[in-house]
Amino acid sequence: MKPIHIVTASVLGLLALPAFAAAQNKNKKSAEATVDFARDIKPILESACINCHGPDEQEGDVRLDTWAALQEEGDTGPILTPGDAEDSSIYWTTDLPDDDDLVMPPKKADRLSEKQQELIKTWVNEGAHWPKQISQLKEVPRMRFDVNIKPLLVKGGPFSDKELYQLRLWVEQGAEWPEGTTLGGEQAAADGGGGGKDMELVNKIREKIIAETKITSEDKMEEYTAAIPDYPNVEYTMVPIKGGTFTMGSPDSESDRNEDEGPQVEIEIKPFWMGKHEVTWDEYIKFMLPELPRNKDGTLASPKDDATIVELVGRPTEPYQEMSFGMGQDGYPAICMTQHAANKYCEWLSAQTGHFYRLPTEAEWEYACRAGTDTAYSFGDDPSKLDDYAWYFANSDFQYQQVGQKKPNPWGLHDMHGNVIEWTLDQYAPDQYATLGNGPITGPWLKSTTPYPHVARGGSWDDDPQDLRSAVRRQSHENWKQQDPQLPKSI
């Protein structure tokens, strides 16, 4: 039941986007840190090191499963010297020649990749931040592509719980894909289907966007209405959102406040455009029901040499059943897609139009929703005014309504409160605000590491007033995809 707002970035936003991944500023982590312990380091240590350097066994008198253990010395000297990777055996032992007696891990088949070594080196040199909420690491199986993962990808879904666990571990451990490996044969890869062509496609989309970009500064940003090129009768409107700072979250004094809405933190947001209202079925169904036959991984079944960028974008396989619950599609918001499907829709729209579209981060969404206000709603604190601005339980007649019928917020955005809940780009963490530290923080984004939970915002036609407040956060659950089973059925 969770639809999406589309957000696009100007050239300023597009160029700044890669920095979002480093903007989480957890606890006392350096503001310049680019490696996140939980996301990048923990999976490496748990899968490659803890079996020999954990609570039960400490080869070389080295233990790596707790922060306290890292402060000790092993047989070869300091285990960890924050700021100096070359003096830290946790790093330099992984960078030794294969025939060195001290190289770690000792078995050649278990050695870390260059990317994994570089992550550990960078983490140490950036100060070796270990989040206080992680008390101890635990051993997990190490996923090897040829043995554990390739057979699953060749077989395809649906996957068992055990297989999903293996795929999740593989992703968390870096999703290593041996160079030259394909799943569909050499010809399929050459034609753009299957087997490792995703980055080539993304680069083509990026080149098209750069070639067609005309807006280069915030003062040139204006509202615009555009049509999807292959479907000229399908239009959407984007509203410019100027950059600025705001206070994210709710104060302790706000009525019906939830614990995960704080502590409040000052956030700096760069300029972007945002959809004037939720994405409608008119727009989304063109992506959801492609005319050309697709494999179960979303790629073209029979790609041709002259296939367009848009044709090559992964798109859904057919849903199990009609997804609107019979509530209407003409001018109504699209619902029931997974967050992954929403992201792929943005990629498809980017390929279609030559503009860069993506989901908004959680911070961008709240900034746009508040529209310069600091009250419970963008129109104030009085929920009795909701009827003018939102569809919710008391006035929706038990279903969603056509977009844009209620008053917009001060920045011209409709249905930010109610009607349908909207996806954001962020992974959900109940204590995310506490990890950001002192503001202002620029463009925070909690990068996804697992399919669930993600953050959804805005409340729905079936919610009560307190659930439509600007600060309310909602975490997704896998049962949301019962209408849109695109993951793992389709990538």
XYZ file of N, CA and C in Angstrom, residues 44 46 120 153 172 179 224 386 415 441 468 484:
36
model
N 32.731 -8.103 7.067
C 34.012 -8.709 6.715
C 34.575 -9.474 7.906
N 33.041 -10.598 10.603
C 32.196 -11.717 11.045
C 32.311 -12.918 10.118
N 39.072 -1.961 5.139
C 39.653 -2.050 6.480
C 40.733 -0.996 6.664
N 21.351 -17.872 -8.353
C 20.979 -16.910 -9.392
C 20.623 -17.604 -10.697
N 25.725 -8.285 2.041
C 26.365 -7.608 3.166
C 27.878 -7.750 3.121
N 35.260 -11.250 -11.989
C 35.336 -10.596 -13.294
C 35.139 -11.604 -14.423
N 8.149 22.695 -13.465
C 7.976 22.279 -14.856
C 7.042 21.081 -14.947
N -7.408 19.273 9.170
C -6.945 18.230 8.250
C -7.860 18.057 7.040
N -0.957 16.423 -0.895
C -1.075 15.082 -0.307
C 0.171 14.635 0.458
N 23.788 18.851 9.971
C 24.269 17.718 9.191
C 23.799 17.906 7.756
N -0.444 11.337 10.633
C -0.206 12.148 9.447
C 0.735 13.314 9.733
N 2.600 -7.020 -4.604
C 3.654 -6.769 -5.594
C 4.857 -7.628 -5.257
